[in-house]
Coordinates of C-alpha atoms in Angstrom, one line a residue:
X1 CA -0.1 -0.2 -0.1
X2 CA 1.2 3.6 -0.9
X3 CA 0.6 6.7 1.2
X4 CA 0.0 9.8 0.0
X5 CA 2.5 12.7 1.3
X6 CA -0.2 14.6 3.2
X7 CA -1.3 10.9 5.2
X8 CA 2.2 10.0 5.7
X9 CA 3.1 13.4 7.3
X10 CA 0.0 13.4 9.7
X11 CA 0.6 9.9 10.6
X12 CA 4.1 10.9 11.3
X13 CA 3.0 14.3 13.2
X14 CA 0.2 12.3 15.3
X15 CA 3.0 9.8 16.7
X16 CA 5.0 12.9 17.8
X17 CA 2.2 14.5 19.1
X18 CA 0.9 11.5 20.8
X19 CA 4.4 11.2 22.5
X20 CA 4.4 14.9 23.5
X21 CA 1.2 14.7 24.8
X22 CA 1.4 11.8 27.4
X23 CA 4.9 12.3 28.3
X24 CA 3.6 15.7 29.9
X25 CA 0.7 14.3 31.2
X26 CA 2.7 11.0 32.7
X27 CA 5.1 14.0 34.5
X28 CA 2.1 15.8 35.8
X29 CA 0.7 12.5 37.1
X30 CA 3.7 11.6 39.0
X31 CA 3.9 15.1 40.6
X32 CA 0.1 15.0 41.4
X33 CA -0.5 16.5 44.9
X34 CA -4.3 16.9 44.7
X35 CA -4.5 13.3 46.2
X36 CA -5.9 11.4 43.0
X37 CA -2.9 9.8 41.9
X38 CA -1.3 8.9 45.2
X39 CA -2.9 8.4 48.7
X40 CA -0.3 8.4 51.5
X41 CA 2.5 7.9 49.0
X42 CA 0.9 4.7 47.6
X43 CA -0.2 4.5 43.8
X44 CA -4.1 5.0 43.5
X45 CA -6.5 3.4 41.0
X46 CA -6.6 6.6 39.0
X47 CA -2.9 6.6 38.7
X48 CA -2.8 3.0 37.3
X49 CA -5.4 3.2 35.1
X50 CA -3.8 6.5 33.6
X51 CA -0.4 5.1 33.5
X52 CA -2.0 2.3 31.6
X53 CA -3.6 4.7 29.2
X54 CA -0.4 6.5 28.9
X55 CA 1.4 3.4 27.9
X56 CA -1.1 2.1 25.3
X57 CA -1.1 5.7 23.8
X58 CA 2.9 5.4 23.5
X59 CA 2.8 2.2 21.9
X60 CA 0.2 3.2 19.5
X61 CA 1.9 6.8 18.8
X62 CA 4.9 4.8 18.2
X63 CA 3.2 2.4 15.7
X64 CA 1.3 5.2 14.0
X65 CA 4.3 7.5 13.7
X66 CA 6.4 4.6 12.7
X67 CA 3.9 4.0 9.7
X68 CA 4.1 7.9 8.9
X69 CA 8.1 7.7 9.1
X70 CA 8.0 4.6 6.2
X71 CA 5.5 6.5 4.5
X72 CA 7.8 9.8 4.2
X73 CA 10.8 8.0 3.4
X74 CA 9.3 6.0 0.6
X75 CA 8.2 9.1 -1.0
X76 CA 11.4 10.7 -0.8
X77 CA 12.9 7.6 -2.4
X78 CA 10.5 7.7 -5.3
X79 CA 10.8 11.4 -5.8

C-alpha cells in the first residue's frame, strides 16, 4: 500500500504529538499533589488506569508514527 504525502506526514505528526502529550501527562501525574494519583504515598487506581492509558498511547503513537515515517521515506526515495 502506498500512502500519500499528506497522510504520511499526518501519521508522523500524530505519533510525535502523542508522545509529547502523554509524556507531559505522565510527568504531571507523577507530581500530582491533589490526592488523586497517590494516597499517603501509594499509587491509587486513578494512577494505574491513567498510567495504563499513557503506555497504550505510547505504543500506538510509536506504531502510527513509524508507519508515517516509513511513508515519508518511501515518498522521498521515489521522488
